[in-house]
């Protein structure tokens, strides 16, 4: 076996490019040409769990430095350490990202998933520290807000949510944290701290958010009675997880109803994709298949299917919708593992956050047994190689589309900027890595004739795996 490996390594060294092979008069008779190394632009093959963790560890270290869980005085910049010293001039210390944004709600969920996949307490502690801070300061700032309405804007969205963006993703991450702590036998203190804030957020989502006449979550921008695909994720998972938290079936029913009412307006069957926006008064309804918004929709389906009992009357219908969406997305994956900014327009750029969300969702659906590992496992691994290639040495995530409103022309989406400080990429990258680790533990992917294959049981292999830097390993 070692001799075979050595021969193969020497072959790869000498046949690194077609020009080299031609110079040495390589032909079909004297060389196994099918073993020549492909010129992959990103990684290919089956990574190890350790490699994946190294990547998400780098991201965690970076976001930890950019999201200080600290209060400061707005005028002096001095740290405020005691709750009794908080006043209207106290604010969250500013880093590169906001602790209370929906993007960071996604990040909290992704980091919790990484803890579950790796057992590394650094992930759990990152989330619990920031959740605890928000829970501790909320009642104090509530009193200040009632008096003069002048408080830090990042804290205002906790005290007085104005949109699903303010409430949904952070609330859902808190419910997951509470349920996780309970499952680990550590839930009493966490429940005492987080439950009032969870109930506060959930009250806004369920009772105060604007809706259409049939109850579908909606907005008054950019047009009156606009349904945003993004709002599937911003609101529905929290509703579903409130069912898990309370055991009340009304939450499960409402979550399923919301998903299906979104799908009635947004799902385009012949594309197996969701349109980004739907305006009640608009005819016809244009369909722009924005990558990240389709990610929010697929992620919502994963979250709701996780939360709902499998005996729920709509569970199978929701699972079928996820399978159709997975099929539509798999057909559109670029050969470098990414997905395009506008999914069905190959002339738009390859975007990281959508790719990371799809990677998580497809890997998760395989792990849960909702979709076939043989068909979708290789797609998820390609997605991970693409995502990992966009995490730089500092742990920053590159080529992430910035915050995006809604448009009804292709140029609006095609020319949205990308930026390394776009917060939308960080949670999905960690979440994707966590689920790839889980996938590698549950499934049996191997290379066969240089292609990734998923098997029902462990099979031996001595074929090479190509790292991100192009080096060969076994």
Short mmCIF file of C-alpha atoms in Angstrom, two decimals:
data_model
loop_
_atom_site.label_atom_id
_atom_site.label_comp_id
_atom_site.label_asym_id
_atom_site.label_seq_id
_atom_site.Cartn_x
_atom_site.Cartn_y
_atom_site.Cartn_z
CA UNK A 1 0.00 0.00 0.00
CA UNK A 2 2.81 2.44 0.88
CA UNK A 3 4.51 1.64 -2.44
CA UNK A 4 1.27 2.41 -4.30
CA UNK A 5 0.98 5.73 -2.49
CA UNK A 6 4.55 6.66 -3.35
CA UNK A 7 4.01 5.81 -7.03
CA UNK A 8 0.84 7.85 -7.08
CA UNK A 9 2.53 10.82 -5.39
CA UNK A 10 5.37 10.79 -7.92
CA UNK A 11 2.82 10.58 -10.73
CA UNK A 12 1.02 13.63 -9.43
CA UNK A 13 4.28 15.54 -9.12
CA UNK A 14 5.27 14.78 -12.70
CA UNK A 15 1.82 15.16 -14.22
CA UNK A 16 0.79 18.38 -12.53
CA UNK A 17 -0.26 20.02 -15.79
CA UNK A 18 -1.13 18.94 -19.33
CA UNK A 19 1.90 20.77 -20.71
CA UNK A 20 4.27 18.81 -18.44
CA UNK A 21 2.60 15.55 -19.38
CA UNK A 22 2.95 16.34 -23.10
CA UNK A 23 6.64 17.20 -22.73
CA UNK A 24 7.31 13.77 -21.26
CA UNK A 25 5.30 12.04 -24.01
CA UNK A 26 2.76 10.64 -21.62
CA UNK A 27 0.06 8.58 -23.34
CA UNK A 28 -2.78 6.21 -22.59
CA UNK A 29 -0.52 3.16 -22.74
CA UNK A 30 2.16 4.22 -20.26
CA UNK A 31 0.23 6.36 -17.75
CA UNK A 32 -3.07 6.09 -15.85
CA UNK A 33 -4.25 9.47 -17.10
CA UNK A 34 -7.47 9.31 -15.12
CA UNK A 35 -5.34 9.81 -12.00
CA UNK A 36 -4.03 13.19 -13.10
CA UNK A 37 -4.78 15.92 -10.61
CA UNK A 38 -7.72 18.15 -11.59
CA UNK A 39 -7.07 21.88 -11.42
CA UNK A 40 -9.70 22.67 -8.77
CA UNK A 41 -10.06 26.35 -7.97
CA UNK A 42 -11.29 25.60 -4.44
CA UNK A 43 -10.90 22.47 -2.33
CA UNK A 44 -12.40 19.15 -3.30
CA UNK A 45 -12.83 15.84 -1.54
CA UNK A 46 -13.78 14.85 1.98
CA UNK A 47 -12.36 17.15 4.67
CA UNK A 48 -11.72 15.94 8.19
CA UNK A 49 -13.78 17.20 11.10
CA UNK A 50 -10.59 18.69 12.52
CA UNK A 51 -10.01 20.72 9.36
CA UNK A 52 -13.56 22.04 9.43
CA UNK A 53 -13.29 22.96 13.09
CA UNK A 54 -10.05 24.84 12.48
CA UNK A 55 -11.92 27.05 10.01
CA UNK A 56 -14.89 27.83 12.26
CA UNK A 57 -12.58 28.27 15.27
CA UNK A 58 -10.86 31.02 13.33
CA UNK A 59 -14.22 32.71 12.69
CA UNK A 60 -15.21 32.39 16.36
CA UNK A 61 -11.99 33.99 17.55
CA UNK A 62 -12.53 36.88 15.17
CA UNK A 63 -16.14 37.59 16.10
CA UNK A 64 -15.29 37.32 19.80
CA UNK A 65 -12.96 40.29 19.42
CA UNK A 66 -15.53 42.22 17.36
CA UNK A 67 -18.52 41.77 19.69
CA UNK A 68 -17.52 42.88 23.18
CA UNK A 69 -20.14 41.97 25.80
CA UNK A 70 -19.58 45.19 27.67
CA UNK A 71 -21.43 48.38 28.61
CA UNK A 72 -19.72 51.78 28.41
CA UNK A 73 -20.54 55.39 29.12
CA UNK A 74 -21.31 57.15 25.84
CA UNK A 75 -19.41 60.31 26.77
CA UNK A 76 -16.33 58.98 28.51
CA UNK A 77 -16.02 55.51 27.02
CA UNK A 78 -15.50 54.12 30.52
CA UNK A 79 -16.79 50.63 31.22
CA UNK A 80 -20.02 50.38 33.21
CA UNK A 81 -19.76 47.26 35.34
CA UNK A 82 -22.75 47.47 37.69
CA UNK A 83 -26.43 47.44 36.78
CA UNK A 84 -27.12 50.20 39.28
CA UNK A 85 -24.74 52.49 37.40
CA UNK A 86 -26.66 52.24 34.11
CA UNK A 87 -28.28 55.46 32.90
CA UNK A 88 -29.60 56.97 29.66
CA UNK A 89 -26.01 57.61 28.56
CA UNK A 90 -24.98 53.95 28.85
CA UNK A 91 -24.57 51.95 25.67
CA UNK A 92 -23.23 48.65 24.43
CA UNK A 93 -19.55 48.94 23.59
CA UNK A 94 -19.25 49.10 19.83
CA UNK A 95 -17.32 46.47 17.94
CA UNK A 96 -17.53 45.49 14.32
CA UNK A 97 -20.95 43.86 14.74
CA UNK A 98 -24.13 44.47 16.73
CA UNK A 99 -25.12 42.10 19.53
CA UNK A 100 -28.85 42.65 19.00
CA UNK A 101 -29.25 42.48 15.21
CA UNK A 102 -31.00 39.67 13.37
CA UNK A 103 -27.67 38.79 11.77
CA UNK A 104 -26.31 38.14 15.23
CA UNK A 105 -29.37 36.13 16.16
CA UNK A 106 -28.36 33.87 13.26
CA UNK A 107 -24.81 33.85 14.61
CA UNK A 108 -25.95 32.82 18.09
CA UNK A 109 -27.86 29.87 16.60
CA UNK A 110 -24.89 28.88 14.46
CA UNK A 111 -22.49 29.05 17.41
CA UNK A 112 -24.84 26.96 19.56
CA UNK A 113 -24.92 24.38 16.77
CA UNK A 114 -21.12 24.36 16.76
CA UNK A 115 -21.12 23.65 20.48
CA UNK A 116 -23.51 20.76 19.95
CA UNK A 117 -21.36 19.36 17.12
CA UNK A 118 -17.95 19.79 18.77
CA UNK A 119 -18.51 19.90 22.52
CA UNK A 120 -16.14 22.87 22.66
CA UNK A 121 -17.37 25.04 25.55
CA UNK A 122 -15.92 28.18 23.93
CA UNK A 123 -18.89 28.16 21.57
CA UNK A 124 -21.47 27.77 24.31
CA UNK A 125 -19.81 30.42 26.46
CA UNK A 126 -19.73 32.94 23.61
CA UNK A 127 -23.51 32.79 23.31
CA UNK A 128 -24.42 32.52 26.97
CA UNK A 129 -22.28 35.52 27.89
CA UNK A 130 -24.06 37.78 25.41
CA UNK A 131 -27.52 36.39 26.05
CA UNK A 132 -26.98 36.91 29.77
CA UNK A 133 -25.91 40.50 29.25
CA UNK A 134 -29.03 41.32 27.24
CA UNK A 135 -31.27 39.60 29.78
CA UNK A 136 -29.65 41.44 32.68
CA UNK A 137 -29.85 44.92 31.20
CA UNK A 138 -33.30 44.69 29.58
CA UNK A 139 -35.38 45.47 32.70
CA UNK A 140 -33.06 48.31 33.69
CA UNK A 141 -33.21 49.97 30.28
CA UNK A 142 -36.95 49.37 30.11
CA UNK A 143 -37.43 51.75 33.04
CA UNK A 144 -35.13 54.35 31.48
CA UNK A 145 -36.90 54.04 28.13
CA UNK A 146 -40.32 54.61 29.67
CA UNK A 147 -39.06 57.85 31.19
CA UNK A 148 -37.34 59.56 28.28
CA UNK A 149 -37.21 57.24 25.18
CA UNK A 150 -33.55 58.11 24.76
CA UNK A 151 -31.37 55.00 24.94
CA UNK A 152 -28.79 53.22 22.82
CA UNK A 153 -30.42 52.15 19.55
CA UNK A 154 -28.97 48.66 19.78
CA UNK A 155 -30.66 48.22 23.14
CA UNK A 156 -33.88 49.91 21.97
CA UNK A 157 -34.56 47.08 19.52
CA UNK A 158 -34.54 44.72 22.52
CA UNK A 159 -36.81 46.89 24.69
CA UNK A 160 -39.17 48.07 21.94
CA UNK A 161 -38.98 45.90 18.77
CA UNK A 162 -40.26 47.67 15.64
CA UNK A 163 -39.91 44.81 13.15
CA UNK A 164 -39.37 41.08 12.87
CA UNK A 165 -35.71 41.88 12.24
CA UNK A 166 -35.50 43.22 15.80
CA UNK A 167 -37.03 40.20 17.46
CA UNK A 168 -37.17 36.89 15.61
CA UNK A 169 -33.66 35.56 15.12
CA UNK A 170 -32.37 36.67 18.53
CA UNK A 171 -35.46 35.27 20.27
CA UNK A 172 -35.16 31.91 18.52
CA UNK A 173 -31.51 31.63 19.52
CA UNK A 174 -32.49 32.30 23.15
CA UNK A 175 -35.14 29.59 23.07
CA UNK A 176 -32.57 27.14 21.69
CA UNK A 177 -30.08 28.13 24.38
CA UNK A 178 -32.66 27.63 27.09
CA UNK A 179 -33.73 24.24 25.72
CA UNK A 180 -30.10 23.16 25.41
CA UNK A 181 -29.34 24.14 28.97
CA UNK A 182 -32.41 22.30 30.20
CA UNK A 183 -31.37 19.19 28.29
CA UNK A 184 -27.98 19.40 29.96
CA UNK A 185 -29.50 19.77 33.41
CA UNK A 186 -28.40 23.38 33.74
CA UNK A 187 -31.61 25.14 32.75
CA UNK A 188 -33.03 26.79 35.88
CA UNK A 189 -30.80 29.87 35.99
CA UNK A 190 -30.91 30.28 32.23
CA UNK A 191 -34.70 30.02 32.21
CA UNK A 192 -34.99 32.62 34.93
CA UNK A 193 -32.77 35.01 32.97
CA UNK A 194 -33.99 34.48 29.42
CA UNK A 195 -37.65 33.58 29.69
CA UNK A 196 -38.96 37.14 30.30
CA UNK A 197 -37.05 38.40 27.27
CA UNK A 198 -38.18 35.45 25.15
CA UNK A 199 -41.80 36.14 26.06
CA UNK A 200 -41.33 39.83 25.30
CA UNK A 201 -39.92 39.13 21.83
CA UNK A 202 -42.52 36.46 21.11
CA UNK A 203 -45.35 38.80 22.08
CA UNK A 204 -44.20 41.27 19.46
CA UNK A 205 -43.91 38.61 16.74
CA UNK A 206 -47.23 36.93 17.43
CA UNK A 207 -49.41 39.86 18.49
CA UNK A 208 -47.93 43.09 17.12
CA UNK A 209 -46.17 42.47 13.79
CA UNK A 210 -48.02 43.80 10.73
CA UNK A 211 -49.90 41.19 8.70
CA UNK A 212 -52.02 40.80 5.60
CA UNK A 213 -55.72 40.10 5.90
CA UNK A 214 -55.13 36.34 6.09
CA UNK A 215 -52.54 36.75 8.84
CA UNK A 216 -49.36 36.42 6.74
CA UNK A 217 -46.41 38.45 8.05
CA UNK A 218 -45.99 41.52 5.84
CA UNK A 219 -44.49 45.00 5.62
CA UNK A 220 -45.56 48.39 4.39
CA UNK A 221 -42.36 48.85 2.40
CA UNK A 222 -41.28 49.22 -0.33
CA UNK A 223 -44.98 49.04 -1.23
CA UNK A 224 -48.06 48.66 0.90
CA UNK A 225 -48.70 45.02 1.83
CA UNK A 226 -45.42 43.57 0.67
CA UNK A 227 -44.44 40.03 1.64
CA UNK A 228 -40.69 39.55 2.04
CA UNK A 229 -39.24 36.07 1.73
CA UNK A 230 -36.72 37.10 4.42
CA UNK A 231 -39.56 37.32 6.94
CA UNK A 232 -40.12 33.58 6.80
CA UNK A 233 -36.92 33.27 8.80
CA UNK A 234 -37.28 36.49 10.79
CA UNK A 235 -40.55 35.35 12.34
CA UNK A 236 -41.64 31.76 11.77
CA UNK A 237 -38.89 29.74 13.53
CA UNK A 238 -39.55 31.59 16.78
CA UNK A 239 -43.23 30.70 16.53
CA UNK A 240 -42.36 27.04 15.97
CA UNK A 241 -39.84 26.96 18.81
CA UNK A 242 -42.35 28.56 21.17
CA UNK A 243 -44.25 25.33 20.61
CA UNK A 244 -41.19 23.37 21.72
CA UNK A 245 -40.74 25.63 24.72
CA UNK A 246 -44.35 25.63 25.90
CA UNK A 247 -45.80 22.43 24.46
CA UNK A 248 -48.74 24.41 23.08
CA UNK A 249 -49.87 23.14 19.67
CA UNK A 250 -51.23 26.53 18.63
CA UNK A 251 -47.66 27.66 17.99
CA UNK A 252 -46.96 24.66 15.76
CA UNK A 253 -50.17 25.29 13.85
CA UNK A 254 -49.37 28.96 13.32
CA UNK A 255 -45.82 28.22 12.15
CA UNK A 256 -47.04 25.68 9.58
CA UNK A 257 -49.80 28.04 8.42
CA UNK A 258 -47.34 30.88 7.92
CA UNK A 259 -44.94 28.73 5.86
CA UNK A 260 -47.69 27.52 3.57
CA UNK A 261 -49.16 31.00 3.11
CA UNK A 262 -45.71 32.34 2.19
CA UNK A 263 -45.31 29.46 -0.26
CA UNK A 264 -48.70 30.19 -1.85
CA UNK A 265 -47.38 33.61 -2.87
CA UNK A 266 -43.64 33.10 -3.24
CA UNK A 267 -43.00 29.55 -4.50
CA UNK A 268 -42.39 29.20 -8.25
CA UNK A 269 -42.93 25.49 -9.00
CA UNK A 270 -41.27 25.30 -12.42
CA UNK A 271 -38.07 26.79 -10.98
CA UNK A 272 -38.34 25.05 -7.60
CA UNK A 273 -37.29 28.37 -6.08
CA UNK A 274 -38.88 31.22 -4.11
CA UNK A 275 -39.30 34.75 -5.44
CA UNK A 276 -37.88 37.40 -3.14
CA UNK A 277 -40.83 39.76 -2.96
CA UNK A 278 -44.60 39.75 -3.46
CA UNK A 279 -46.67 42.94 -3.52
CA UNK A 280 -50.40 42.54 -3.05
CA UNK A 281 -51.38 45.24 -5.55
CA UNK A 282 -48.83 44.24 -8.23
CA UNK A 283 -49.78 42.32 -11.37
CA UNK A 284 -48.05 40.26 -12.51
CA UNK A 285 -45.77 39.23 -9.64
CA UNK A 286 -42.14 39.44 -10.85
CA UNK A 287 -39.80 36.68 -9.70
CA UNK A 288 -36.22 37.54 -8.75
CA UNK A 289 -34.56 34.57 -7.12
CA UNK A 290 -32.16 36.25 -4.73
CA UNK A 291 -29.69 33.82 -3.19
CA UNK A 292 -29.74 34.79 0.48
CA UNK A 293 -33.52 35.14 0.62
CA UNK A 294 -33.90 31.61 -0.74
CA UNK A 295 -31.45 30.64 1.98
CA UNK A 296 -33.72 32.17 4.63
CA UNK A 297 -36.64 30.19 3.20
CA UNK A 298 -34.77 26.87 3.21
CA UNK A 299 -33.41 27.56 6.68
CA UNK A 300 -36.95 28.27 7.89
CA UNK A 301 -38.10 24.91 6.59
CA UNK A 302 -35.24 23.21 8.45
CA UNK A 303 -36.04 25.06 11.66
CA UNK A 304 -39.76 24.37 11.51
CA UNK A 305 -39.29 20.69 10.66
CA UNK A 306 -36.90 20.40 13.62
CA UNK A 307 -39.39 22.04 15.98
CA UNK A 308 -42.67 20.46 14.87
CA UNK A 309 -43.59 16.94 15.96
CA UNK A 310 -43.41 14.59 12.98
CA UNK A 311 -47.04 13.73 13.71
CA UNK A 312 -48.18 17.28 12.95
CA UNK A 313 -50.69 17.29 10.05
CA UNK A 314 -48.53 19.61 7.90
CA UNK A 315 -45.12 18.12 8.71
CA UNK A 316 -44.94 15.93 5.61
CA UNK A 317 -46.16 18.74 3.34
CA UNK A 318 -43.41 20.99 4.67
CA UNK A 319 -40.82 18.25 4.22
CA UNK A 320 -41.91 17.75 0.61
CA UNK A 321 -41.48 21.48 0.00
CA UNK A 322 -37.96 21.32 1.44
CA UNK A 323 -37.10 18.42 -0.87
CA UNK A 324 -38.33 20.28 -3.93
CA UNK A 325 -36.35 23.36 -2.94
CA UNK A 326 -33.22 21.27 -2.36
CA UNK A 327 -33.57 19.80 -5.87
CA UNK A 328 -33.96 23.23 -7.44
CA UNK A 329 -30.93 24.59 -5.63
CA UNK A 330 -28.68 21.59 -6.33
CA UNK A 331 -29.19 22.05 -10.07
CA UNK A 332 -27.90 25.62 -9.85
CA UNK A 333 -24.72 25.07 -7.84
CA UNK A 334 -21.65 26.47 -9.61
CA UNK A 335 -18.85 23.99 -10.30
CA UNK A 336 -16.73 25.79 -7.68
CA UNK A 337 -19.32 25.00 -5.03
CA UNK A 338 -20.93 28.43 -4.73
CA UNK A 339 -24.34 29.74 -5.70
CA UNK A 340 -24.95 32.94 -7.63
CA UNK A 341 -26.33 36.17 -6.21
CA UNK A 342 -29.35 35.73 -8.50
CA UNK A 343 -29.64 31.98 -8.49
CA UNK A 344 -30.75 31.46 -12.08
CA UNK A 345 -28.45 34.10 -13.61
CA UNK A 346 -24.94 32.79 -14.08
CA UNK A 347 -23.68 36.25 -14.99
CA UNK A 348 -24.18 37.44 -11.40
CA UNK A 349 -21.43 37.00 -8.82
CA UNK A 350 -20.83 34.00 -6.58
CA UNK A 351 -21.95 34.87 -3.05
CA UNK A 352 -20.76 33.42 0.26
CA UNK A 353 -23.63 33.86 2.73
CA UNK A 354 -26.20 32.10 0.56
CA UNK A 355 -23.71 29.33 -0.14
CA UNK A 356 -23.12 28.88 3.58
CA UNK A 357 -26.84 28.74 4.35
CA UNK A 358 -27.46 26.14 1.64
CA UNK A 359 -24.47 24.13 2.85
CA UNK A 360 -25.90 24.03 6.35
CA UNK A 361 -29.43 23.23 5.22
CA UNK A 362 -28.50 20.48 2.79
CA UNK A 363 -26.11 18.87 5.26
CA UNK A 364 -28.75 19.14 7.99
CA UNK A 365 -31.46 17.66 5.79
CA UNK A 366 -29.17 14.73 5.00
CA UNK A 367 -28.36 14.23 8.69
CA UNK A 368 -32.05 14.30 9.56
CA UNK A 369 -32.91 11.81 6.82
CA UNK A 370 -35.16 14.21 4.91
CA UNK A 371 -33.14 14.03 1.67
CA UNK A 372 -30.88 11.40 0.16
CA UNK A 373 -27.25 11.44 1.26
CA UNK A 374 -26.00 10.00 -2.02
CA UNK A 375 -27.64 12.77 -4.05
CA UNK A 376 -27.10 15.76 -1.77
CA UNK A 377 -24.10 14.89 0.39
CA UNK A 378 -21.60 15.74 -2.37
CA UNK A 379 -23.42 19.03 -2.99
CA UNK A 380 -23.08 19.97 0.69
CA UNK A 381 -19.37 19.10 0.74
CA UNK A 382 -18.75 21.17 -2.39
CA UNK A 383 -20.56 24.01 -0.68
CA UNK A 384 -18.34 23.70 2.38
CA UNK A 385 -15.13 23.81 0.34
CA UNK A 386 -16.41 26.99 -1.30
CA UNK A 387 -17.33 28.55 2.04
CA UNK A 388 -14.02 27.60 3.66
CA UNK A 389 -12.13 29.23 0.79
CA UNK A 390 -13.72 32.56 1.74
CA UNK A 391 -12.56 32.55 5.39
CA UNK A 392 -9.35 34.54 5.47
CA UNK A 393 -6.45 34.24 7.89
CA UNK A 394 -8.07 36.66 10.35
CA UNK A 395 -11.31 34.69 10.42
CA UNK A 396 -13.19 37.23 8.33
CA UNK A 397 -15.74 36.02 5.79
CA UNK A 398 -15.28 37.47 2.31
CA UNK A 399 -17.62 38.07 -0.64
CA UNK A 400 -20.78 38.49 1.42
CA UNK A 401 -23.57 40.60 -0.03
CA UNK A 402 -24.37 43.58 2.20
CA UNK A 403 -27.86 44.22 3.59
CA UNK A 404 -30.35 44.22 0.75
CA UNK A 405 -33.83 45.63 0.37
CA UNK A 406 -36.25 44.63 -2.36
CA UNK A 407 -36.13 45.44 -6.06
CA UNK A 408 -38.00 44.45 -9.18
CA UNK A 409 -35.15 44.57 -11.68
CA UNK A 410 -32.06 42.42 -12.10
CA UNK A 411 -29.56 45.27 -11.77
CA UNK A 412 -30.63 45.98 -8.20
CA UNK A 413 -29.50 42.52 -7.07
CA UNK A 414 -26.62 42.00 -9.48
CA UNK A 415 -24.78 45.12 -8.35
CA UNK A 416 -25.26 44.87 -4.59
CA UNK A 417 -21.85 45.37 -2.99
CA UNK A 418 -19.98 42.75 -1.00
CA UNK A 419 -18.01 43.52 2.14
CA UNK A 420 -15.99 41.63 4.72
CA UNK A 421 -17.91 43.42 7.50
CA UNK A 422 -21.32 42.34 6.19
CA UNK A 423 -22.61 40.55 9.30
CA UNK A 424 -24.81 38.18 7.31
CA UNK A 425 -21.96 35.77 6.57
CA UNK A 426 -20.61 34.92 10.01
CA UNK A 427 -23.44 32.93 11.55
CA UNK A 428 -24.10 30.90 8.39
CA UNK A 429 -20.41 29.99 8.02
CA UNK A 430 -20.17 28.67 11.59
CA UNK A 431 -23.54 26.95 11.27
CA UNK A 432 -22.44 25.32 8.00
CA UNK A 433 -19.17 24.11 9.49
CA UNK A 434 -20.95 22.69 12.52
CA UNK A 435 -23.32 20.68 10.36
CA UNK A 436 -20.55 19.44 8.07
CA UNK A 437 -18.81 18.09 11.18
CA UNK A 438 -22.05 16.36 12.13
CA UNK A 439 -22.40 15.04 8.58
CA UNK A 440 -18.87 13.61 8.63
CA UNK A 441 -19.63 11.84 11.91
CA UNK A 442 -22.91 10.33 10.69
CA UNK A 443 -22.23 9.53 7.05
CA UNK A 444 -19.59 7.65 5.08
CA UNK A 445 -18.25 9.87 2.28
CA UNK A 446 -15.25 8.63 0.30
CA UNK A 447 -13.54 9.30 -3.00
CA UNK A 448 -14.16 6.76 -5.73
CA UNK A 449 -12.47 7.38 -9.09
CA UNK A 450 -11.67 10.84 -7.71
CA UNK A 451 -15.35 11.74 -7.14
CA UNK A 452 -17.04 12.19 -3.77
CA UNK A 453 -19.48 9.39 -3.05
CA UNK A 454 -21.65 8.80 0.02
CA UNK A 455 -21.97 5.18 1.15
CA UNK A 456 -24.34 3.39 3.53
CA UNK A 457 -21.40 2.03 5.51
CA UNK A 458 -17.70 2.64 5.96
CA UNK A 459 -15.57 1.63 2.97
CA UNK A 460 -11.75 1.76 2.65
CA UNK A 461 -9.97 4.12 0.29
CA UNK A 462 -6.41 5.10 -0.53
CA UNK A 463 -7.31 7.80 -3.02
CA UNK A 464 -6.04 11.35 -2.55
CA UNK A 465 -7.96 14.31 -1.21
CA UNK A 466 -7.04 17.73 -2.55
CA UNK A 467 -6.65 20.41 0.08
CA UNK A 468 -7.52 24.08 -0.38
CA UNK A 469 -3.85 24.79 -1.17
CA UNK A 470 -3.68 22.07 -3.82
CA UNK A 471 -1.50 19.75 -1.74
CA UNK A 472 -2.17 16.03 -1.76
CA UNK A 473 -2.98 14.11 1.42
CA UNK A 474 -4.38 10.65 2.12
#
